[in-house]
């Protein structure tokens, strides 16, 4: 039995209840679940409970959580302050088809923290947040075209999901591509070329300052500043998707980069574990959502700004002050360093990209400049990212199949040390498989 089969056999042996539940789930849920990104073969573990930094699956296996529902649970699971905040609201009712106070308080908090946000609207997901930010940009500029980055992920509405890869784009509206202009991340010249040729058609530039799902690609020095200058030069709006990167600083990554976009999309951590999205920006743009405005944009949503989400979100941000952010950022950096050292020690050519509390493992060498570089490396790595994920899970560490890790405020340095040791042992364990399937990844 080679490593692949050993890993799989151990996984199956310790998850019989998950297997049975998956078989049952596949009868009514395509693939047994509702989220493409959380699937892995032969079936994902059914989680029964999250508490603090741990997840427990239905078979009783415990995992130290380094994924935190794809960064949204920055305080771990069921944090007492967040549970308390939501519990206080629940007996009073959750949504009334009227303005409610917790929404106002969260709006004031976001406006106080995030430089670009003078006014904000709430919705129920990051997907809606980017969709509505784009709508605002189109209404404000009266143009329809939008520049987006190849491989950039902004949620699941058609525009956000479009990549031009026929497999990934299955089911998207064909006519929409007319309005999309693709550029490689970190390539200012490409954006400039598009704007020079199509300025009259382009409403804005949509970018995630550090594309996460695309592989945590770091922006080159001056890239974001360059986008700001180009947007200004061609009268287009700059839209930051900070659904994930808000966690990097109290004011989001825009505060660190010193670049203020016209509009910002938010989600994840601002809902305290509940479904959430928000978008905000300059007053003059956001005022188009005022129902009293002459050329108003219609924006509805039955659960927009609901009390449970808003109260938990407020509690989440109160806890996530700058010292707390500094702490998770330091842990993230220690994790990345530990992973890089582990690759060196194991003699395997891998690397991390990392910023603050966000860490991504790559099974490739060389500079990673854009999402195409990441995709190429990922493809060449074959089964390795999957096996790393599964073997880490076998050893009690929870991460994303695509090699994504993030730290939370309930994690300690001792936890990080433990994860690094487990990662190191896993790499050594995988090495014979690397030698057999991907020998070019071994250092000479
Ligand atoms: C950068 C970015 N934008 C938007 C979204 C969509 O958010 P949601 O899953 O809440 O719709 C995500 C989700 O992972 C994201 O990472």
Short mmCIF file of C-alpha atoms and ligand atoms in Angstrom, two decimals:
data_model
loop_
_atom_site.label_atom_id
_atom_site.label_comp_id
_atom_site.label_asym_id
_atom_site.label_seq_id
_atom_site.Cartn_x
_atom_site.Cartn_y
_atom_site.Cartn_z
CA UNK A 1 0.00 0.00 0.00
CA UNK A 2 1.51 3.36 -0.90
CA UNK A 3 1.09 6.54 1.10
CA UNK A 4 -2.00 7.56 -0.87
CA UNK A 5 -3.84 4.37 0.03
CA UNK A 6 -2.60 4.42 3.61
CA UNK A 7 -3.88 7.94 4.17
CA UNK A 8 -7.22 7.17 2.61
CA UNK A 9 -7.60 3.89 4.53
CA UNK A 10 -6.92 5.63 7.84
CA UNK A 11 -9.36 8.39 7.00
CA UNK A 12 -12.12 5.94 6.14
CA UNK A 13 -11.40 3.81 9.22
CA UNK A 14 -11.87 6.70 11.61
CA UNK A 15 -14.94 8.27 9.95
CA UNK A 16 -17.60 5.53 9.54
CA UNK A 17 -20.43 7.74 10.77
CA UNK A 18 -19.42 10.51 8.38
CA UNK A 19 -19.42 7.98 5.57
CA UNK A 20 -22.91 6.77 6.44
CA UNK A 21 -24.23 10.32 6.74
CA UNK A 22 -22.70 11.21 3.39
CA UNK A 23 -24.40 8.28 1.74
CA UNK A 24 -27.68 9.47 3.20
CA UNK A 25 -27.00 13.10 2.30
CA UNK A 26 -26.19 12.30 -1.32
CA UNK A 27 -29.78 11.24 -1.87
CA UNK A 28 -31.10 14.75 -1.27
CA UNK A 29 -28.07 17.02 -1.50
CA UNK A 30 -25.98 16.82 -4.69
CA UNK A 31 -22.62 15.46 -3.51
CA UNK A 32 -23.99 15.44 0.03
CA UNK A 33 -23.62 19.14 0.79
CA UNK A 34 -24.18 22.69 -0.41
CA UNK A 35 -20.66 24.14 -0.80
CA UNK A 36 -18.37 23.08 -3.66
CA UNK A 37 -15.23 24.28 -1.90
CA UNK A 38 -15.59 22.05 1.15
CA UNK A 39 -15.85 18.80 -0.76
CA UNK A 40 -13.01 16.32 -0.87
CA UNK A 41 -12.90 12.64 -1.73
CA UNK A 42 -14.01 10.12 -0.69
CA UNK A 43 -16.41 12.24 1.41
CA UNK A 44 -15.93 15.18 3.76
CA UNK A 45 -16.13 14.64 7.52
CA UNK A 46 -19.49 15.63 8.98
CA UNK A 47 -18.74 18.06 11.77
CA UNK A 48 -20.93 17.81 14.85
CA UNK A 49 -19.63 20.64 16.99
CA UNK A 50 -17.33 23.60 17.13
CA UNK A 51 -16.05 24.91 20.42
CA UNK A 52 -13.27 27.47 20.72
CA UNK A 53 -10.38 26.30 18.58
CA UNK A 54 -11.67 22.74 18.16
CA UNK A 55 -14.04 20.98 15.81
CA UNK A 56 -15.43 17.56 16.60
CA UNK A 57 -16.82 15.31 13.90
CA UNK A 58 -19.72 12.87 14.23
CA UNK A 59 -17.27 10.02 14.92
CA UNK A 60 -15.81 11.93 17.87
CA UNK A 61 -12.53 12.90 16.17
CA UNK A 62 -11.24 16.26 17.31
CA UNK A 63 -9.48 18.79 15.07
CA UNK A 64 -7.57 21.94 15.85
CA UNK A 65 -9.23 24.40 13.48
CA UNK A 66 -6.91 26.36 11.21
CA UNK A 67 -9.64 27.11 8.70
CA UNK A 68 -12.33 28.78 10.85
CA UNK A 69 -15.05 28.53 8.22
CA UNK A 70 -12.79 30.07 5.62
CA UNK A 71 -11.62 32.92 7.91
CA UNK A 72 -15.06 34.04 9.07
CA UNK A 73 -14.74 32.69 12.65
CA UNK A 74 -11.88 34.88 13.72
CA UNK A 75 -12.72 34.19 17.39
CA UNK A 76 -13.08 30.44 16.93
CA UNK A 77 -16.33 28.58 17.48
CA UNK A 78 -19.16 29.59 19.78
CA UNK A 79 -17.18 32.36 21.46
CA UNK A 80 -19.07 33.21 24.68
CA UNK A 81 -19.26 36.96 23.91
CA UNK A 82 -20.71 36.31 20.47
CA UNK A 83 -23.13 33.68 21.69
CA UNK A 84 -24.23 36.06 24.43
CA UNK A 85 -24.75 38.94 21.99
CA UNK A 86 -26.92 36.82 19.70
CA UNK A 87 -28.78 35.25 22.61
CA UNK A 88 -29.68 38.67 23.94
CA UNK A 89 -31.34 39.50 20.64
CA UNK A 90 -33.14 36.25 19.90
CA UNK A 91 -35.91 36.56 22.53
CA UNK A 92 -36.58 40.12 21.31
CA UNK A 93 -37.10 39.05 17.72
CA UNK A 94 -34.73 38.86 14.81
CA UNK A 95 -36.11 40.99 11.96
CA UNK A 96 -39.06 43.35 11.77
CA UNK A 97 -39.14 44.90 8.30
CA UNK A 98 -38.01 48.11 9.96
CA UNK A 99 -34.69 49.76 10.87
CA UNK A 100 -33.16 48.25 14.01
CA UNK A 101 -30.59 49.53 16.47
CA UNK A 102 -27.89 46.80 16.23
CA UNK A 103 -27.59 47.53 12.50
CA UNK A 104 -27.01 51.21 13.21
CA UNK A 105 -24.34 50.37 15.78
CA UNK A 106 -22.51 48.05 13.42
CA UNK A 107 -22.71 50.64 10.64
CA UNK A 108 -21.19 53.27 12.94
CA UNK A 109 -18.45 50.85 13.96
CA UNK A 110 -17.52 50.05 10.36
CA UNK A 111 -17.57 53.70 9.35
CA UNK A 112 -15.27 54.52 12.27
CA UNK A 113 -12.82 51.75 11.41
CA UNK A 114 -12.59 51.47 7.63
CA UNK A 115 -11.13 54.54 5.87
CA UNK A 116 -13.21 54.26 2.68
CA UNK A 117 -16.52 53.71 4.43
CA UNK A 118 -18.57 56.82 5.02
CA UNK A 119 -21.85 55.03 4.52
CA UNK A 120 -22.68 51.33 4.45
CA UNK A 121 -25.50 48.91 3.54
CA UNK A 122 -25.92 45.39 4.86
CA UNK A 123 -26.79 42.20 3.03
CA UNK A 124 -26.48 38.49 3.78
CA UNK A 125 -23.28 37.32 2.12
CA UNK A 126 -20.03 38.49 0.60
CA UNK A 127 -21.53 37.46 -2.72
CA UNK A 128 -24.29 40.03 -2.36
CA UNK A 129 -21.79 42.59 -1.10
CA UNK A 130 -19.69 42.47 -4.27
CA UNK A 131 -22.80 42.25 -6.46
CA UNK A 132 -24.25 45.41 -4.93
CA UNK A 133 -20.96 47.29 -4.85
CA UNK A 134 -20.71 46.68 -8.59
CA UNK A 135 -24.28 47.80 -9.07
CA UNK A 136 -23.52 50.99 -7.18
CA UNK A 137 -20.49 51.62 -9.36
CA UNK A 138 -22.51 51.10 -12.52
CA UNK A 139 -25.34 53.34 -11.40
CA UNK A 140 -22.98 56.06 -10.24
CA UNK A 141 -20.77 56.12 -13.35
CA UNK A 142 -23.58 55.18 -15.75
CA UNK A 143 -21.19 52.68 -17.31
CA UNK A 144 -21.43 48.94 -17.38
CA UNK A 145 -17.94 47.57 -17.93
CA UNK A 146 -15.80 46.27 -15.10
CA UNK A 147 -12.17 45.23 -14.85
CA UNK A 148 -11.52 42.13 -12.78
CA UNK A 149 -8.49 39.96 -12.20
CA UNK A 150 -8.01 36.57 -13.81
CA UNK A 151 -8.65 33.97 -11.11
CA UNK A 152 -10.04 36.50 -8.64
CA UNK A 153 -12.89 35.18 -6.49
CA UNK A 154 -15.65 37.48 -5.31
CA UNK A 155 -18.55 35.15 -4.55
CA UNK A 156 -21.02 33.20 -6.62
CA UNK A 157 -23.08 35.70 -8.60
CA UNK A 158 -22.39 35.50 -12.32
CA UNK A 159 -20.03 38.43 -12.58
CA UNK A 160 -18.05 37.41 -9.49
CA UNK A 161 -17.69 33.84 -10.65
CA UNK A 162 -16.66 34.57 -14.23
CA UNK A 163 -13.14 33.48 -15.11
CA UNK A 164 -13.36 32.63 -18.83
CA UNK A 165 -12.45 29.05 -17.94
CA UNK A 166 -15.31 27.08 -19.55
CA UNK A 167 -15.29 24.47 -16.78
CA UNK A 168 -15.42 26.96 -13.93
CA UNK A 169 -17.93 29.22 -15.71
CA UNK A 170 -20.53 26.61 -16.54
CA UNK A 171 -24.04 28.08 -16.35
CA UNK A 172 -23.07 31.75 -16.37
CA UNK A 173 -24.92 34.23 -18.58
CA UNK A 174 -23.07 34.63 -21.84
CA UNK A 175 -24.05 38.25 -22.42
CA UNK A 176 -22.33 39.27 -19.21
CA UNK A 177 -18.83 38.74 -20.62
CA UNK A 178 -19.41 41.74 -22.85
CA UNK A 179 -18.92 43.86 -19.74
CA UNK A 180 -15.93 42.11 -18.23
CA UNK A 181 -12.34 43.07 -18.92
CA UNK A 182 -9.82 40.63 -17.49
CA UNK A 183 -6.32 41.57 -16.32
CA UNK A 184 -3.67 39.51 -14.53
CA UNK A 185 -3.25 40.42 -10.88
CA UNK A 186 -0.14 42.55 -10.29
CA UNK A 187 -0.10 43.68 -13.92
CA UNK A 188 -0.72 47.43 -13.89
CA UNK A 189 0.11 47.74 -17.54
CA UNK A 190 -2.75 45.39 -18.47
CA UNK A 191 -5.21 47.55 -16.56
CA UNK A 192 -3.85 50.67 -18.14
CA UNK A 193 -4.17 49.16 -21.62
CA UNK A 194 -7.79 48.23 -21.00
CA UNK A 195 -8.61 51.65 -19.65
CA UNK A 196 -6.87 53.43 -22.46
CA UNK A 197 -8.92 51.52 -24.99
CA UNK A 198 -12.28 51.26 -23.21
CA UNK A 199 -12.41 54.06 -20.62
CA UNK A 200 -15.81 55.28 -21.74
CA UNK A 201 -17.30 51.84 -21.05
CA UNK A 202 -15.67 51.08 -17.71
CA UNK A 203 -17.35 51.73 -14.38
CA UNK A 204 -14.66 50.37 -12.15
CA UNK A 205 -11.87 48.05 -11.17
CA UNK A 206 -12.76 45.21 -8.81
CA UNK A 207 -9.86 43.71 -6.88
CA UNK A 208 -9.23 41.74 -3.73
CA UNK A 209 -6.12 43.45 -2.32
CA UNK A 210 -4.64 40.04 -1.48
CA UNK A 211 -6.53 37.44 -3.51
CA UNK A 212 -7.21 34.60 -1.10
CA UNK A 213 -9.06 31.90 -2.97
CA UNK A 214 -6.69 32.58 -5.85
CA UNK A 215 -3.80 31.47 -3.62
CA UNK A 216 -2.95 34.38 -1.32
CA UNK A 217 -1.01 36.30 -3.94
CA UNK A 218 0.68 39.36 -2.47
CA UNK A 219 0.34 42.67 -4.27
CA UNK A 220 3.56 44.12 -5.60
CA UNK A 221 4.81 47.32 -4.05
CA UNK A 222 2.74 50.15 -5.50
CA UNK A 223 0.30 47.88 -7.36
CA UNK A 224 -2.75 48.98 -5.38
CA UNK A 225 -1.58 52.58 -5.43
CA UNK A 226 -1.18 52.24 -9.18
CA UNK A 227 -4.74 50.96 -9.52
CA UNK A 228 -5.95 53.94 -7.52
CA UNK A 229 -4.09 56.34 -9.81
CA UNK A 230 -5.41 54.64 -12.95
CA UNK A 231 -8.97 54.68 -11.66
CA UNK A 232 -8.62 58.39 -10.96
CA UNK A 233 -7.03 59.09 -14.30
CA UNK A 234 -9.82 57.37 -16.22
CA UNK A 235 -12.74 58.33 -13.97
CA UNK A 236 -13.43 54.76 -12.97
CA UNK A 237 -14.18 53.62 -9.42
CA UNK A 238 -11.82 51.45 -7.42
CA UNK A 239 -13.62 48.67 -5.58
CA UNK A 240 -11.84 46.61 -2.93
CA UNK A 241 -13.20 43.23 -1.95
CA UNK A 242 -12.15 43.08 1.70
CA UNK A 243 -14.46 40.22 2.62
CA UNK A 244 -11.38 38.41 3.92
CA UNK A 245 -8.64 41.04 4.18
CA UNK A 246 -10.55 43.19 6.65
CA UNK A 247 -9.13 40.92 9.37
CA UNK A 248 -5.57 42.09 8.65
CA UNK A 249 -5.97 45.49 10.29
CA UNK A 250 -8.68 47.29 12.27
CA UNK A 251 -9.25 49.39 9.14
CA UNK A 252 -8.77 46.56 6.67
CA UNK A 253 -5.93 46.10 4.23
CA UNK A 254 -6.71 49.49 2.71
CA UNK A 255 -5.49 51.04 5.93
CA UNK A 256 -2.20 49.15 5.70
CA UNK A 257 -1.74 49.89 2.02
CA UNK A 258 -2.62 53.54 2.41
CA UNK A 259 -4.98 53.26 -0.55
CA UNK A 260 -8.59 54.31 -0.16
CA UNK A 261 -10.98 52.68 -2.61
CA UNK A 262 -14.27 54.27 -3.61
CA UNK A 263 -16.25 51.22 -2.52
CA UNK A 264 -15.46 48.29 -0.24
CA UNK A 265 -17.20 44.92 0.04
CA UNK A 266 -17.17 43.19 3.44
CA UNK A 267 -18.43 39.93 4.93
CA UNK A 268 -17.30 37.00 7.08
CA UNK A 269 -15.92 38.41 10.38
CA UNK A 270 -18.41 41.30 10.57
CA UNK A 271 -21.28 38.85 11.19
CA UNK A 272 -19.89 37.13 14.28
CA UNK A 273 -20.46 33.70 12.72
CA UNK A 274 -23.81 34.46 11.10
CA UNK A 275 -24.52 35.03 7.40
CA UNK A 276 -23.49 38.56 6.49
CA UNK A 277 -22.29 40.96 3.86
CA UNK A 278 -21.87 44.71 3.69
CA UNK A 279 -20.69 47.24 1.18
CA UNK A 280 -19.84 50.82 1.73
CA UNK A 281 -17.87 53.75 0.51
CA UNK A 282 -18.03 57.38 -0.38
CA UNK A 283 -21.14 59.19 0.74
CA UNK A 284 -21.93 60.55 -2.70
CA UNK A 285 -21.90 57.04 -4.19
CA UNK A 286 -23.71 55.30 -1.35
CA UNK A 287 -26.41 57.92 -1.26
CA UNK A 288 -27.79 56.40 -4.45
CA UNK A 289 -29.27 53.75 -2.13
CA UNK A 290 -31.31 56.36 -0.28
CA UNK A 291 -34.95 55.59 -1.16
CA UNK A 292 -35.54 59.35 -1.27
CA UNK A 293 -32.89 59.86 -3.95
CA UNK A 294 -34.02 60.84 -7.40
CA UNK A 295 -32.04 58.11 -9.20
CA UNK A 296 -32.12 55.62 -6.38
CA UNK A 297 -30.91 52.03 -6.61
CA UNK A 298 -33.37 49.50 -5.30
CA UNK A 299 -31.77 47.23 -2.72
CA UNK A 300 -33.94 44.85 -0.73
CA UNK A 301 -33.30 41.76 1.36
CA UNK A 302 -35.60 40.14 3.90
CA UNK A 303 -32.82 39.50 6.39
CA UNK A 304 -30.60 42.50 5.69
CA UNK A 305 -29.36 43.96 8.94
CA UNK A 306 -31.12 41.36 11.10
CA UNK A 307 -30.59 41.69 14.83
CA UNK A 308 -28.85 38.39 15.52
CA UNK A 309 -26.21 38.92 12.84
CA UNK A 310 -25.68 42.58 13.65
CA UNK A 311 -25.34 42.02 17.40
CA UNK A 312 -22.93 39.12 16.97
CA UNK A 313 -20.99 41.11 14.36
CA UNK A 314 -20.68 44.04 16.70
CA UNK A 315 -19.40 41.76 19.46
CA UNK A 316 -16.95 40.21 17.01
CA UNK A 317 -15.48 43.57 16.00
CA UNK A 318 -15.33 44.80 19.58
CA UNK A 319 -13.15 41.81 20.44
CA UNK A 320 -11.10 42.23 17.30
CA UNK A 321 -9.28 45.39 18.25
CA UNK A 322 -5.82 46.17 16.92
CA UNK A 323 -3.94 44.30 19.71
CA UNK A 324 -6.03 41.19 18.97
CA UNK A 325 -5.25 41.58 15.27
CA UNK A 326 -1.54 42.01 16.01
CA UNK A 327 -1.68 38.80 18.02
CA UNK A 328 -3.31 36.67 15.29
CA UNK A 329 -1.02 38.23 12.69
CA UNK A 330 2.05 37.25 14.72
CA UNK A 331 0.71 33.71 15.04
CA UNK A 332 0.08 33.55 11.30
CA UNK A 333 3.61 34.69 10.55
CA UNK A 334 5.03 32.09 12.94
CA UNK A 335 2.93 29.45 11.21
CA UNK A 336 4.19 30.46 7.77
CA UNK A 337 7.82 30.48 8.94
CA UNK A 338 7.34 27.06 10.50
CA UNK A 339 5.85 25.65 7.28
CA UNK A 340 8.66 27.10 5.16
CA UNK A 341 11.27 25.63 7.52
CA UNK A 342 9.47 22.28 7.39
CA UNK A 343 9.65 22.24 3.57
CA UNK A 344 13.38 22.99 3.79
CA UNK A 345 13.97 20.34 6.38
CA UNK A 346 12.04 17.72 4.45
CA UNK A 347 13.92 18.64 1.27
CA UNK A 348 10.71 19.36 -0.60
CA UNK A 349 10.33 22.39 -2.83
CA UNK A 350 7.31 24.05 -1.34
CA UNK A 351 6.66 27.49 0.00
CA UNK A 352 4.07 29.61 1.70
CA UNK A 353 2.65 32.96 0.82
CA UNK A 354 1.42 34.72 3.92
CA UNK A 355 0.17 38.00 5.22
CA UNK A 356 -0.68 38.47 8.88
CA UNK A 357 -3.12 35.80 9.98
CA UNK A 358 -3.51 34.33 6.47
CA UNK A 359 -1.26 31.52 5.25
CA UNK A 360 -1.28 29.54 2.01
CA UNK A 361 0.83 26.48 1.18
CA UNK A 362 2.15 26.07 -2.37
CA UNK A 363 3.85 22.99 -3.76
CA UNK A 364 6.04 24.98 -6.07
CA UNK A 365 9.14 27.14 -6.16
CA UNK A 366 9.67 30.52 -7.79
CA UNK A 367 7.93 33.82 -7.53
CA UNK A 368 4.13 33.79 -7.37
CA UNK A 369 2.89 36.91 -9.08
CA UNK A 370 -0.66 36.10 -10.08
CA UNK A 371 -3.37 33.49 -9.85
CA UNK A 372 -2.24 31.77 -13.04
CA UNK A 373 1.08 31.01 -11.33
CA UNK A 374 -0.79 29.49 -8.41
CA UNK A 375 -3.07 27.43 -10.63
CA UNK A 376 -0.10 26.10 -12.61
CA UNK A 377 1.71 25.00 -9.45
CA UNK A 378 -1.42 23.47 -7.99
CA UNK A 379 -2.04 21.45 -11.13
CA UNK A 380 1.54 20.22 -11.29
CA UNK A 381 1.40 19.16 -7.64
CA UNK A 382 -1.26 16.57 -8.50
CA UNK A 383 -2.57 14.79 -5.37
CA UNK A 384 -0.18 16.44 -2.94
CA UNK A 385 -2.39 19.31 -1.68
CA UNK A 386 -5.24 16.84 -1.21
CA UNK A 387 -3.08 14.31 0.62
CA UNK A 388 -1.59 17.00 2.84
CA UNK A 389 -5.08 18.09 3.81
CA UNK A 390 -6.29 14.56 4.47
CA UNK A 391 -3.23 13.49 6.43
CA UNK A 392 -3.30 16.67 8.53
CA UNK A 393 -6.95 15.85 9.24
CA UNK A 394 -5.93 12.30 10.19
CA UNK A 395 -3.50 13.90 12.63
CA UNK A 396 -6.10 16.31 14.03
CA UNK A 397 -5.38 19.54 12.15
CA UNK A 398 -8.13 21.12 10.08
CA UNK A 399 -7.34 23.16 6.97
CA UNK A 400 -8.73 23.73 3.47
CA UNK A 401 -8.07 21.20 0.72
CA UNK A 402 -6.49 23.96 -1.31
CA UNK A 403 -3.83 24.52 1.36
CA UNK A 404 -5.35 27.49 3.15
CA UNK A 405 -4.74 28.18 6.84
CA UNK A 406 -5.62 31.07 9.12
CA UNK A 407 -5.21 31.89 12.77
CA UNK A 408 -7.91 32.91 15.24
CA UNK A 409 -7.87 34.81 18.53
CA UNK A 410 -8.36 31.60 20.52
CA UNK A 411 -5.19 30.03 19.13
CA UNK A 412 -1.94 30.14 21.12
CA UNK A 413 1.74 29.98 20.22
CA UNK A 414 1.76 26.44 21.63
CA UNK A 415 -1.02 25.53 19.16
CA UNK A 416 0.98 26.99 16.30
CA UNK A 417 4.04 25.01 17.40
CA UNK A 418 1.92 21.88 17.48
CA UNK A 419 0.58 22.52 13.96
CA UNK A 420 4.09 23.16 12.63
CA UNK A 421 5.36 19.92 14.18
CA UNK A 422 2.41 18.02 12.70
CA UNK A 423 3.02 19.64 9.31
CA UNK A 424 6.70 18.71 9.49
CA UNK A 425 5.92 15.09 10.34
CA UNK A 426 3.32 14.95 7.58
CA UNK A 427 5.80 16.23 4.98
CA UNK A 428 8.34 13.59 6.02
CA UNK A 429 5.64 10.96 5.83
CA UNK A 430 4.60 12.16 2.34
CA UNK A 431 8.16 12.36 1.01
CA UNK A 432 8.29 8.85 -0.54
CA UNK A 433 5.06 9.68 -2.38
CA UNK A 434 6.53 12.99 -3.57
CA UNK A 435 9.61 11.07 -4.80
CA UNK A 436 7.43 8.59 -6.67
CA UNK A 437 4.95 11.02 -8.23
CA UNK A 438 6.63 14.43 -8.33
CA UNK A 439 10.43 13.90 -8.13
CA UNK A 440 11.14 17.39 -9.48
CA UNK A 441 9.78 18.75 -6.20
CA UNK A 442 12.62 17.13 -4.24
CA UNK A 443 15.68 19.23 -3.48
CA UNK A 444 18.89 17.68 -4.79
C1 LIG B 1 -12.82 37.67 -1.35
C2 LIG B 1 -14.20 37.11 -1.26
N1 LIG B 1 -15.24 37.81 -1.73
C3 LIG B 1 -16.50 37.35 -1.65
C4 LIG B 1 -16.77 36.13 -1.08
C5 LIG B 1 -18.17 35.64 -1.02
O1 LIG B 1 -18.63 35.64 0.28
P1 LIG B 1 -19.85 34.69 0.70
O2 LIG B 1 -19.30 33.29 0.71
O3 LIG B 1 -20.25 35.18 2.05
O4 LIG B 1 -20.89 34.87 -0.33
C6 LIG B 1 -15.73 35.37 -0.57
C7 LIG B 1 -15.99 34.06 0.04
O5 LIG B 1 -15.12 33.30 0.37
C8 LIG B 1 -14.41 35.86 -0.67
O6 LIG B 1 -13.37 35.15 -0.23
#
